[in-house]
Each structure stands twice: as structure tokens, then as C-alpha cells.
Coordinates of C-alpha atoms in Angstrom, one line a residue:
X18 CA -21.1 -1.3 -15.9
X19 CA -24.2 -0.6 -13.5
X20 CA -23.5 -1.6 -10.2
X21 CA -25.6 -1.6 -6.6
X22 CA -23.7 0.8 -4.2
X23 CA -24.3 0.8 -0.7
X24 CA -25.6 4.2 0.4
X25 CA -23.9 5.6 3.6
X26 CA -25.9 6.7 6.9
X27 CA -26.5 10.8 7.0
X28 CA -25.0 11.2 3.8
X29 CA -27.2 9.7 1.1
X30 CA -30.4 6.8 1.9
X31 CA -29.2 4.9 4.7
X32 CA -29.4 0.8 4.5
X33 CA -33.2 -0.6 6.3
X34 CA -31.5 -3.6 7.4
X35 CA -33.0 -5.0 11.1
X36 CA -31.4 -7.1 12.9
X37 CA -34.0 -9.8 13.3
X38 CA -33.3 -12.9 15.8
X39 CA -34.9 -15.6 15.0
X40 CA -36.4 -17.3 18.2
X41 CA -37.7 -20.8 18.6
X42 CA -35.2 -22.5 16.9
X43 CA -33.7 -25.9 17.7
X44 CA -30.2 -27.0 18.0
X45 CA -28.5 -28.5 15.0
X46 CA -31.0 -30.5 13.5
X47 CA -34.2 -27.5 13.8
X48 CA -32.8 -25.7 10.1
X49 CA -32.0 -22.3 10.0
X50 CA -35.4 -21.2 8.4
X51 CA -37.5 -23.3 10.8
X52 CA -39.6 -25.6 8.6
X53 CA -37.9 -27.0 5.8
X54 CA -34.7 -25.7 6.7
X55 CA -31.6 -27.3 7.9
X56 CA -30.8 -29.4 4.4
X57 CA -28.4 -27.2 2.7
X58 CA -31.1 -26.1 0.5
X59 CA -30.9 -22.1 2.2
X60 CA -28.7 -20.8 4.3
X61 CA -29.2 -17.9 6.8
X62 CA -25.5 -15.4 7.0
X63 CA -25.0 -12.4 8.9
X64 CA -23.1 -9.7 7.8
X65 CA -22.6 -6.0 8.7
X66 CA -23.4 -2.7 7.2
X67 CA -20.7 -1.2 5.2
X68 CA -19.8 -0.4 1.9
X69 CA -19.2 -3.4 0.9
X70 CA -22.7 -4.5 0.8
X71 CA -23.8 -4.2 -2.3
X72 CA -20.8 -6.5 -3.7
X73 CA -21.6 -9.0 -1.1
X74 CA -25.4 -9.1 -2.3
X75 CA -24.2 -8.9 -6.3
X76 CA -22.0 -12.0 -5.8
X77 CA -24.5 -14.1 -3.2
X78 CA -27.0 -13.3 -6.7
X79 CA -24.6 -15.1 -8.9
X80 CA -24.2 -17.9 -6.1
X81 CA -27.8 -18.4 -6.1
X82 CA -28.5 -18.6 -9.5
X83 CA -25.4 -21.0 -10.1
X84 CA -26.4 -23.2 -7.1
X85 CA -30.2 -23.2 -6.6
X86 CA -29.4 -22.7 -3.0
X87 CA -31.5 -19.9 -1.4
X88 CA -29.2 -17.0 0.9
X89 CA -31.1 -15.1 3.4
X90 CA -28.2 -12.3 4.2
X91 CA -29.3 -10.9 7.5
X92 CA -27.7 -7.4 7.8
X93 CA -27.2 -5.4 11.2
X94 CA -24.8 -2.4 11.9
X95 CA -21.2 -3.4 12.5
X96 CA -21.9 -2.8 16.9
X97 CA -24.6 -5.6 16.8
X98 CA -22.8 -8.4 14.6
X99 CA -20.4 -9.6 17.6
X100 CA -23.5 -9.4 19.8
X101 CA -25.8 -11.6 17.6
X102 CA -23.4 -14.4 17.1
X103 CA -22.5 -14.7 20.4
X104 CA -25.9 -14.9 21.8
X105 CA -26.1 -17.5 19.0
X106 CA -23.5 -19.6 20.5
X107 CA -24.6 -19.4 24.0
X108 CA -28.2 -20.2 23.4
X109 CA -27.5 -23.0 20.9
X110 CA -30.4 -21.8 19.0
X111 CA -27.8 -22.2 16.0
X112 CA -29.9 -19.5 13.4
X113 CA -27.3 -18.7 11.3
X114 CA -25.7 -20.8 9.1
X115 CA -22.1 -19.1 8.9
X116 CA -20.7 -16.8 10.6
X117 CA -19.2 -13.6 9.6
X118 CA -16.2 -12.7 12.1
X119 CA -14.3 -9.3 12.3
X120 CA -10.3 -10.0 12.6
X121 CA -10.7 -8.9 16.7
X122 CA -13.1 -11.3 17.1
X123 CA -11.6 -14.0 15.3
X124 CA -9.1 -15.6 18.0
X125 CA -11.9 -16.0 20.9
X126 CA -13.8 -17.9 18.2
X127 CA -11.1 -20.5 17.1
X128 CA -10.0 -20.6 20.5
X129 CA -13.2 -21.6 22.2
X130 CA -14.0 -23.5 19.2
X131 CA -17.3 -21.8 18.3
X132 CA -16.3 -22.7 14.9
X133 CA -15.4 -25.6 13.4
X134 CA -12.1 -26.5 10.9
X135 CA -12.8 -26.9 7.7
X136 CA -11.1 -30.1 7.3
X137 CA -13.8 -31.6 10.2
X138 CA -16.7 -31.0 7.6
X139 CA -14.2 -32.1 4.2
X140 CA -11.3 -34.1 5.2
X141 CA -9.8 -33.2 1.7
X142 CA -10.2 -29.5 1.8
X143 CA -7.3 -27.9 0.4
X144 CA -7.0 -23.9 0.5
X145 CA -6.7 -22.3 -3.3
X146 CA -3.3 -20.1 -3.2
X147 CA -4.3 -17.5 -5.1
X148 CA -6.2 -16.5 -1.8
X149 CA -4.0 -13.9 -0.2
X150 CA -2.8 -14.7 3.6
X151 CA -3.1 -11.8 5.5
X152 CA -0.5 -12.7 8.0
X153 CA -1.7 -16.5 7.8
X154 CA -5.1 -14.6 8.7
X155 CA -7.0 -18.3 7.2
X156 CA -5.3 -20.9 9.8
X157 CA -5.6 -20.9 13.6
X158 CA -2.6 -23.0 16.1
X159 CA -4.0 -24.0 18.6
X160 CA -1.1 -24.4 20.6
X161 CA 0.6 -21.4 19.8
X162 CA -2.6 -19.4 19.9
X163 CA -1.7 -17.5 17.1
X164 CA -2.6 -17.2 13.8
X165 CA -0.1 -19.1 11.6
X166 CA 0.4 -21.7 8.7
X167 CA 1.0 -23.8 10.8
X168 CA -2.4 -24.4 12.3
X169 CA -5.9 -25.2 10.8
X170 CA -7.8 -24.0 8.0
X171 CA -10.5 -22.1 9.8
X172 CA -11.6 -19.3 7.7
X173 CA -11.8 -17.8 4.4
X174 CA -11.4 -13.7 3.8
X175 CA -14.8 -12.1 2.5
X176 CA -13.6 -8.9 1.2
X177 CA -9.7 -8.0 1.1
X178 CA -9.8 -4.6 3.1
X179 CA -6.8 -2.5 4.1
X180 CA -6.5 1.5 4.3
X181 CA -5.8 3.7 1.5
X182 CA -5.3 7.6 1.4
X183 CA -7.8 9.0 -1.1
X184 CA -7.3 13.0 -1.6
X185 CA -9.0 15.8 -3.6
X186 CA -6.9 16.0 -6.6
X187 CA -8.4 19.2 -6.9
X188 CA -7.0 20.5 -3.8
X189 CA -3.6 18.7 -4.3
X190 CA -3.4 20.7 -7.7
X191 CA -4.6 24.3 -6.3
X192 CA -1.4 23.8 -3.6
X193 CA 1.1 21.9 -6.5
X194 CA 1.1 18.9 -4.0
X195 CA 2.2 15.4 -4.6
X196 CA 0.6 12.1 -2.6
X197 CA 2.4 11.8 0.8
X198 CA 4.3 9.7 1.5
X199 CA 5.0 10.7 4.8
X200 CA 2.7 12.0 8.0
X201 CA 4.5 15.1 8.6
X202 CA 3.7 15.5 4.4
X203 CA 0.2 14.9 4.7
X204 CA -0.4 17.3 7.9
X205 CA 1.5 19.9 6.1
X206 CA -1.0 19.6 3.0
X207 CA -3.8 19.6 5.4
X208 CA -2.9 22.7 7.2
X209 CA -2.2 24.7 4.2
X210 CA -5.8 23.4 2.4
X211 CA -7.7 24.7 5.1
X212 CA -5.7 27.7 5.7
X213 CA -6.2 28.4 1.6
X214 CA -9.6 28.1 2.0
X215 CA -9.6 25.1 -0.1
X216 CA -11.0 22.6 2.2
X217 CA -13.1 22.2 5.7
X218 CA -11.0 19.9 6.9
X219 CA -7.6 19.1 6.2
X220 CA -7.8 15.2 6.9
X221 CA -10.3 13.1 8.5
X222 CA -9.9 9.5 10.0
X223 CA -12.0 7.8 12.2
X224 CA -11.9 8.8 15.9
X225 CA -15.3 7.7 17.4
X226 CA -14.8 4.6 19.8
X227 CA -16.6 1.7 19.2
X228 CA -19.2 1.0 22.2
X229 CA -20.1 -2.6 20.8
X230 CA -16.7 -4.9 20.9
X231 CA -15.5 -3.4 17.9
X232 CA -12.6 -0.7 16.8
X233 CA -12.7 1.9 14.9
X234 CA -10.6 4.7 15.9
X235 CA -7.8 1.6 17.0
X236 CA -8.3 0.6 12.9
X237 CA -7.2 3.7 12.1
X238 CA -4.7 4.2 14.6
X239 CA -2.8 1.0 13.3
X240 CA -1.4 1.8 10.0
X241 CA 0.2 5.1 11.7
X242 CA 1.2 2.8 15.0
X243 CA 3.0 0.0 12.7
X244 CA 4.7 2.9 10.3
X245 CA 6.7 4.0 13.6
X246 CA 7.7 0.5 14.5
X247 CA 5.7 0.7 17.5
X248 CA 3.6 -2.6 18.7
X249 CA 1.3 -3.6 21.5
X250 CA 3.8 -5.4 23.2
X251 CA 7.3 -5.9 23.2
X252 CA 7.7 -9.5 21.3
X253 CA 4.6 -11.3 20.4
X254 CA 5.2 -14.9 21.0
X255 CA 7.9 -14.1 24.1
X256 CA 7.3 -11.2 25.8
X257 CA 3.8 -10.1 25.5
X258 CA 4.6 -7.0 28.0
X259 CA 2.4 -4.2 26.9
X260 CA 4.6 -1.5 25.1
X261 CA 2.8 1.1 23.4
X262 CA 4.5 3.6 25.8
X263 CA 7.6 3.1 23.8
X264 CA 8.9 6.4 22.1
X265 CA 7.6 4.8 19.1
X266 CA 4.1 4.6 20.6
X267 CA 4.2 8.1 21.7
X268 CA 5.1 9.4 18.2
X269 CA 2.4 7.3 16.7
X270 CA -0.1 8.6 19.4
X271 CA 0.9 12.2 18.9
X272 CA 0.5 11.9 15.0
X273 CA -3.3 10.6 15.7
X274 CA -3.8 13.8 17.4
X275 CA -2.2 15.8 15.2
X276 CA -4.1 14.0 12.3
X277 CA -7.3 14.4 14.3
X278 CA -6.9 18.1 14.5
X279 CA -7.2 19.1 11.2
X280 CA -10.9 17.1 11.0
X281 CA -14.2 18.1 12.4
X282 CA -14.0 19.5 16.2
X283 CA -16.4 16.4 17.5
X284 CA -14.1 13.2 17.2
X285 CA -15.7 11.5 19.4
X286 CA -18.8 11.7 16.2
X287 CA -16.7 10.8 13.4
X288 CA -17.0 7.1 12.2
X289 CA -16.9 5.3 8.6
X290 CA -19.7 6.9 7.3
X291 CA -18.7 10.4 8.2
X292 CA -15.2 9.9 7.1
X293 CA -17.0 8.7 4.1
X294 CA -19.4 11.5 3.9
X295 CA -16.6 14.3 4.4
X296 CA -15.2 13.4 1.2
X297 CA -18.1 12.7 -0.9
X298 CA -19.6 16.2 0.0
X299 CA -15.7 17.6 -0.9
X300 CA -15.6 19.1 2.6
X301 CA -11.8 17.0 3.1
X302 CA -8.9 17.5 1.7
X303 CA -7.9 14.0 2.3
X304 CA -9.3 11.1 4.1
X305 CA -7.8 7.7 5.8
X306 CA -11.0 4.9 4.6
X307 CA -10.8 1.4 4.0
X308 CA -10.3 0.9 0.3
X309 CA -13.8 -0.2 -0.1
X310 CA -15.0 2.8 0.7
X311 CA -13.6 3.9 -2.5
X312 CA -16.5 3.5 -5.0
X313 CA -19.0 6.0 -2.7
X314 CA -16.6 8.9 -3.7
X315 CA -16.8 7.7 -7.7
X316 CA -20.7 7.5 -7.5
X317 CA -22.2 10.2 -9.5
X318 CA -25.5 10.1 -8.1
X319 CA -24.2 11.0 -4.4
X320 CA -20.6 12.5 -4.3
X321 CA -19.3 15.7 -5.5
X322 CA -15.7 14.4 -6.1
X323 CA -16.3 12.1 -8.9
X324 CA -14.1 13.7 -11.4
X325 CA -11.6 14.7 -8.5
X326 CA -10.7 12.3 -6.1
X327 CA -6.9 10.0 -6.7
X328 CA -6.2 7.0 -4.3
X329 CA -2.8 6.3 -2.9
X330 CA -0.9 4.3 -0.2
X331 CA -1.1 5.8 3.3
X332 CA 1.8 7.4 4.2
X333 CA 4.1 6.4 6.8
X334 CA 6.3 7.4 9.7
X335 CA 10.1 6.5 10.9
X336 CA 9.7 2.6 9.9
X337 CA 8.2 3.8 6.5
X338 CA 4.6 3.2 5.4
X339 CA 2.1 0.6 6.9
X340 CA -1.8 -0.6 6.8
X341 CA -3.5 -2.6 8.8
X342 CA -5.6 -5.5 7.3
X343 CA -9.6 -4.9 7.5
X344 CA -10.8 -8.4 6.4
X345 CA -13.7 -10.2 7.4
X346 CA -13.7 -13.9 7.9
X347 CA -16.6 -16.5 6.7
X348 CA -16.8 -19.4 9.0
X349 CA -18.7 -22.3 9.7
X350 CA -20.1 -22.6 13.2
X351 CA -20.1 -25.5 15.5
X352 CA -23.1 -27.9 16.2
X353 CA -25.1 -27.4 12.9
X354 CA -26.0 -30.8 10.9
X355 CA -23.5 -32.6 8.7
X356 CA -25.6 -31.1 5.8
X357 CA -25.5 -27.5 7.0
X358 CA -22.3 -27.7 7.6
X359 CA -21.3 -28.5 4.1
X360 CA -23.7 -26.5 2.8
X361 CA -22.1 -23.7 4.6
X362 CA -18.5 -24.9 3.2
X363 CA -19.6 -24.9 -0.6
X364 CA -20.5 -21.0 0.5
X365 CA -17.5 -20.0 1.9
X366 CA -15.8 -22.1 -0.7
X367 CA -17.2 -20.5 -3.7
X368 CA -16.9 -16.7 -1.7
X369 CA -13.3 -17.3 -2.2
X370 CA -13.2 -18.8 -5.9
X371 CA -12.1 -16.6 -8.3
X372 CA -15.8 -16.2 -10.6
X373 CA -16.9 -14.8 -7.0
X374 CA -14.4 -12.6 -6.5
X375 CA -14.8 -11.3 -9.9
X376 CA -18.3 -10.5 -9.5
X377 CA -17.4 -9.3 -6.1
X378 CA -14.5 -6.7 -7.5
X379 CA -16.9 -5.6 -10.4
X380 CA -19.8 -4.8 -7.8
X381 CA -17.2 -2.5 -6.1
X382 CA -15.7 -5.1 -3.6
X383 CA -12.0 -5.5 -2.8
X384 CA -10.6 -9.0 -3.6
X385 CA -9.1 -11.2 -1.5
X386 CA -7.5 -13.1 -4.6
X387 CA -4.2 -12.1 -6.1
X388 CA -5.2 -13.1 -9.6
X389 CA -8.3 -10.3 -9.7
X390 CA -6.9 -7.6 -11.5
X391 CA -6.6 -8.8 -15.3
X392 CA -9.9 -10.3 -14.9
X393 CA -12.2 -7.7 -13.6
X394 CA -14.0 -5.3 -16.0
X395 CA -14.1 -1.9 -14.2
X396 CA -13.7 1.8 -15.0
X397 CA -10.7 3.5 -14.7
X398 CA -11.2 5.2 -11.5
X399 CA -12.0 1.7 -9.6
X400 CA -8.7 0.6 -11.1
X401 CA -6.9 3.6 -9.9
X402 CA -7.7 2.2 -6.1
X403 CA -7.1 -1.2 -6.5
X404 CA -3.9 -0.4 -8.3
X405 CA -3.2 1.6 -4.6
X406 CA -4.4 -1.6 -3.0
X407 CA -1.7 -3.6 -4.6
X408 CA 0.7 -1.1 -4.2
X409 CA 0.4 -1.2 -0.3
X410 CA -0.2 -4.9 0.0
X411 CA 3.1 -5.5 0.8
X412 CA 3.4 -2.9 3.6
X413 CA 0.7 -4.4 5.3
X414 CA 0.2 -6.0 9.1
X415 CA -2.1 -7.8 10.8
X416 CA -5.6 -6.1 12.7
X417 CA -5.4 -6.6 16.2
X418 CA -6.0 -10.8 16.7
X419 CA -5.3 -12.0 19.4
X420 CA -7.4 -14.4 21.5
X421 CA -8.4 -11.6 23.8
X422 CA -8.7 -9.1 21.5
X423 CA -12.7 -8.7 22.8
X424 CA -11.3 -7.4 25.8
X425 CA -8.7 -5.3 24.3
X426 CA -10.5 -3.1 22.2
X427 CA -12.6 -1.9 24.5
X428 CA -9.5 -0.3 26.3
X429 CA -8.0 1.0 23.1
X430 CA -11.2 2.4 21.4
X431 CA -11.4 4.2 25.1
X432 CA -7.8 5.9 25.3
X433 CA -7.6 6.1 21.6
X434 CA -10.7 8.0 20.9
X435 CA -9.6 10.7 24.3
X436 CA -6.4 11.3 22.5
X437 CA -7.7 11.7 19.3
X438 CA -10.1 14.2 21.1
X439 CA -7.2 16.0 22.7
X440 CA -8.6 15.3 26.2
X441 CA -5.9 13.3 27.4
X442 CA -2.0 13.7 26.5
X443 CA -0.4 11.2 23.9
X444 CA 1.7 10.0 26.5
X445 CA -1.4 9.7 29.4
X446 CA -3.3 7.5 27.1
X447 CA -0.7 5.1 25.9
X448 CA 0.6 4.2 29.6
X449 CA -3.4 4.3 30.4
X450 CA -3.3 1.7 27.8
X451 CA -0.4 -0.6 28.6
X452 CA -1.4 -0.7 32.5
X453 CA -5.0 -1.7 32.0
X454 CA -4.0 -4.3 29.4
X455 CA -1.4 -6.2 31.4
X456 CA -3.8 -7.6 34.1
X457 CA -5.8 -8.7 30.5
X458 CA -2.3 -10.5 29.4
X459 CA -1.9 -11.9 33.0
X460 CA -5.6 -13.6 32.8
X461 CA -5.1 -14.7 28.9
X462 CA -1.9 -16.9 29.9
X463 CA 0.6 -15.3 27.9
X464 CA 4.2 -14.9 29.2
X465 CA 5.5 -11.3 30.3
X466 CA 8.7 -10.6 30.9
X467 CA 10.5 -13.0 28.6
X468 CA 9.3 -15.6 30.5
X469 CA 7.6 -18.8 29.8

């Protein structure tokens, strides 16, 4: 079928989305498009650049026409999304209608309720359980201040990101190579494409730090920290000591190094859209992308790897193989009307539903339903990555949420993005990144030391 595909920065036509604040607003009862706004007739959403897009604008289409109710999507690159919301909380100018929340972000928001439970707006809310959790990525506990089903529904999951492997099947054949399955395996295979001539670059991940509250290279960093058994700290919910010094942390930091070598010589350059532009021009023998990255390298109008490109789990270290989940929450911020607020339920509602998340999937989106698959009609290559989706669903942990994650990933994306670089030593940057944390931990509340 003809899909829209979202076109990546500095490789094909890059997105001319602004990021246009509305000023002048009132509080809740002003409407989200000034005059003749505020009813539940339009809504106003802000989302992020990515390669997503184009789903999220063919499934807000069938929304439209299905509802009558009019969605102005405001996009912005990913750096500015954090930043726009939260001047939209502290000036109560209340322009958007819901909120789009990366996972980082997600803990200050339920935390300092900027947004609101879902039950407060529909006391009979129930969540569908085809939705997939996420590490109970929906529902906030207050008390525990952690993300479990024991808390609130807060949040539904746009798009159902995690990491995949994608590789040249090209290459793979030329050196009578298999998928990884281990690091060590998918070094080796990089090494011996470039040394063959067969490839640029061996493998390429993200290493550029995120300067706007975000993460990038820590993203990418996760899958290979959680395949070593490493962690932040040493036992979330006890002892929230940082530990990525471990051994474990060390070996996960030295394999981002190692990976990082065998990319372009600038990390500190390489984001999405180059990792994603790498592959599509062929210059990669294998990249580390969010799955919905996926459907840039089958589009025959901008990549030269359409007919040889094969998806796979990422591979893993001494704990076996790991991803990270990537996933967007849609949320309902506090102080709008009664009607907006409902308004902006039956959205999020219906973003979930499984006719959305069909459209969604057959746009080129990843689904955050488990009951997708037989449903969606898509080409064989798009089902070869959501078949690698499902494949490392159950491998996968949770992005870094914590209620002070704002402040963390500032530190991480720093150390993160020197090792990658080769400008600091493994074992420099991981102790640079447990001593700068724990005064962070101290502030938050949380116990250290086993204590309470």
C-alpha cells in the first residue's frame, strides 16, 4: 500500500515543522485555538520529529474523519518538546491539549502532577489489555514513586518503540555471516566488513549527547548496559546507590566504545537521523535504530538498501540479549476544562484502540497492541521487523524513568557521549557518572545504602 514516510534530516527532504507557541492564551477555560476553542471540538498535540511521523499523521486522519474533531499536531524537533511543555505548565497558558511525554520525562510529570489520572476525567476508565505494559510504563504510584500496576492509570503508549539490529544482508552474505547474537559477534562482523572493503563503517549507533533534556547516546547505551546485567544503581526500590562502576558497567561501557569505533570518526555528530542515513545510503554494515526507523531503509524513493537490508534482535552480552523501551506517552494535562479534558481522553483513548493502531502499523508505526500482527496489511519486509519486534519483546527493560530522570540524563548523555568518543576511559566515565548522580539521589529522597 502507499504510505507517507517521514523523510530524515541531511539525508532526504527534512520535515518544515516550527515550533510555534501560541501566546495570549487563557488558563483552562481560554480553548486551545483561542476563539472557539476549548469545547472538545479541536484539540492542539505536540509531538516530535521522528520517523514516526507520518503514521502518527495517517492515524490522527482516520481519527478525524471518524470523529469530526479537528487535530492541529504541532511538531518540533525532539530537543524542544520537553522545553515547550514545560513552559506550558509554568505559564498556565494551557495551549496544548495533550501532552506528548518521552519515558525520561515521564516521572517528574506524574510526580508533580502536571498531568492528570485518567480516572479524574472518567471515573470508569478501564485500560484495554491488549495494550502492552512496558514495565507497567501506563500507571504511576505515587507513594512508591515508581512506575507499577499498582498505581494510577496515567498514560497511554503512542508508538511501541524498542531497538532492533538491522544489517546489510548483502554484506552478511559476501562474509557468510549469520545475525549476532552476541557483541563480541557483531564487532567481529564489523571489523572484517570494513576491512573487506564491503562497508564504511562497520556499525553505527547513536553517540551524539542530547543538549535539550533528552538521551540519545544513553538510549542506545541501555540495551548493551542491561545485556551485561549492569544497572544504575544497586537495587531500585532499596538501595538506589549509583553502580554503574560495577564490572558489569565497565564491560558495557567498554563495548559502547568498541561499538563506536567502527562508525564515523565524529561521534559526538551522529544522532537518529545519521544512524538512519548511514544505512539508507548502504555506507553501514549494521546499525542499532529504533524499530521505527525501519521503513526509511525499505523506501525505494530514498534508500539504497531496499532489496538488502534483514532486521533482528540486538545482540547481547554476559546476561544475554536486552532492549530498552522507546515509547512515547499521550497524556492529559492538568487545569484544562472538564470538556477538554475529555476531549483529550477520547484521543488518547482511540490512539490506543486497536482500528488506530492498525492504521498506525500500516502507515509504518510500531504498535503498542499485542493483537496487531494478524490484522495489519503490510509488505513483507515491514513484517520482517515487526516479526524482530516481537521476537525481542520479551528481552526488554524499561528507559530510564525515574522521577529525576531530567536531571540524570544530562549527566549520562555527557559521560556517555566522551566515552563513546574515546576521550575519556570506560572506567573514568562510569565512576564520573555514579559520583555526580548520588548528590542527585541524595536531593530526590531516595534511600542509599540499604537504608530507608
Amino acid at each position: 500500500m502507499n504510505v507517507k514516510r517521514w523523510r530524515v534530516p541531511g539525508v532526504v527532504a527534512a520535515i518544515a515543522g516550527g515550533s510555534l507557541i501560541l501566546s495570549g492564551c487563557s488558563g483552562g477555560g481560554g480553548g486551545a485555538l483561542g476563539e472557539g476553542g476549548g469545547d472538545g471540538s479541536s484539540l492542539v498535540v505536540i509531538t516530535n520529529e521522528s520517523p514516526w511521523l507520518g503514521a502518527y499523521e495517517a492515524a490522527i486522519k482516520v481519527y478525524e474523519e471518524e470523529s469530526g474533531v479537528s487535530v492541529d499536531l504541532r511538531t518540533v524537533p525532539y530537543d524542544e518538546v520537553r522545553t515547550q511543555i514545560l513552559n506550558d505548565v509554568q505559564s498556565g497558558s494551557h495551549a496544548y491539549d495533550v501532552y506528548q511525554l518521552d519515558e525520561p520525562w515521564m516521572p517528574e510529570f506524574f510526580e508533580n502532577e502536571w498531568v492528570v489520572p485518567f480516572t479524574d476525567i472518567d471515573p470508569s476508565y478501564k485500560e484495554d489489555p491488549a495494550i502492552n505494559s512496558y514495565g507497567n510504563f501506563t500507571h504511576w504510584d505515587a507513594e512508591k514513586r515508581i512506575s507499577s500496576e499498582s498505581g494510577e492509570a496515567m498514560s497511554i503508549p503512542l508508538n511501541g518503540n524498542i531497538q532492533i539490529l538491522s544489517y546489510r544482508t548483502d554484506v552478511y552474505d559476501e562474509l557468510g555471516a549469520e545475525p549476532p547474537t552476541t557483541w563480541a559477534e557483531a564487532i567481529q562482523i564489523g571489523k572484517e566488513a570494513q576491512e573487506q572493503g564491503l562497508a564504511n563503517y562497520g556499525y553505527t549507533l547513536r553517540t551524539q549527547g542530547s543538549k535539550g533534556g533528552g538521551t540519545q547516546v544513553t538510549y542506545d547505551f541501555l540495551a548493551i548496559m542491561y545485556s551485561y546485567g549492569a544497572n544504575w544503581f544497586k537495587d531500585e526500590g532499596t538501595d538506589w546507590t549509583p553502580n554503574l562502576s560495577s564490572p558489569e558497567g565497565i564491560k558495557a561501557a567498554t563495548t559502547l566504545r568498541e561499538l563506536a569505533k567502527l562508525g564515523p570518526s565524529a561521534t559526538a555528530t551522529i544522532g537518529q537521523a545519521q544512524v538512519i542515513g548511514a544505512m539508507q545510503a548502504g555506507e553501514t554494515a549494521q546499525v542499532q535504530a529504533v524499530a521505527a526507523a525501519a521503513p526509511n531503509f525499505l523506501d525505494e524513493a530514498n534508500s539504497n538498501v531496499v532489496e538488502n537490508v534483514g532486521f533482528a534482535p540486538l545482540p547481547g552480552g554476559d546476561a544475554g540479549p536486552a532492549a530498552a523501551s522507546g515509547v512515547w506517552a499521550l497524556t492529559v494535562p492538568a487545569g484544562l476544562t472538564d470538556e477538554r479534558s475529555q476531549a483529550a481522553l477520547d484521543f488518547i483513548t482511540w490512539m490506543g484502540s486497536k482500528e488506530a493502531q492498525v492504521a498506525f502499523t500500516e502507515a509504518g508505526g510500531i504498535p503498542t497492541r499485542d493483537d496487531i500482527l494478524e490484522s495489519v496489511d503490510v509488505s513483507d519486509g515491514e513484517l520482517a521487523y515487526l516479526n524482530a519486534i516481537q521476537e525481542a519483546l520479551p528481552n526488554v527493560n524499561k528507559h530510564v524513568r525515574y522521577t529525576f530522570g531530567a536531571k540524570m540524563a544530562p549527566i549520562t548523555e555527557k559521560y556517555l557521549a566522551q566515552i563513546a568518543a574515546g576521550s575519556i576511559s570506560p572506567e573514568e566515565g562510569v565512576k564520573a557518572i555514579d559520583e555526580e548522580l548520588t548528590p542527585i539521589i541524595e536531593e530526590a529522597g531516595y534511600p542509599m545504602g540499604g537504608g530507608k
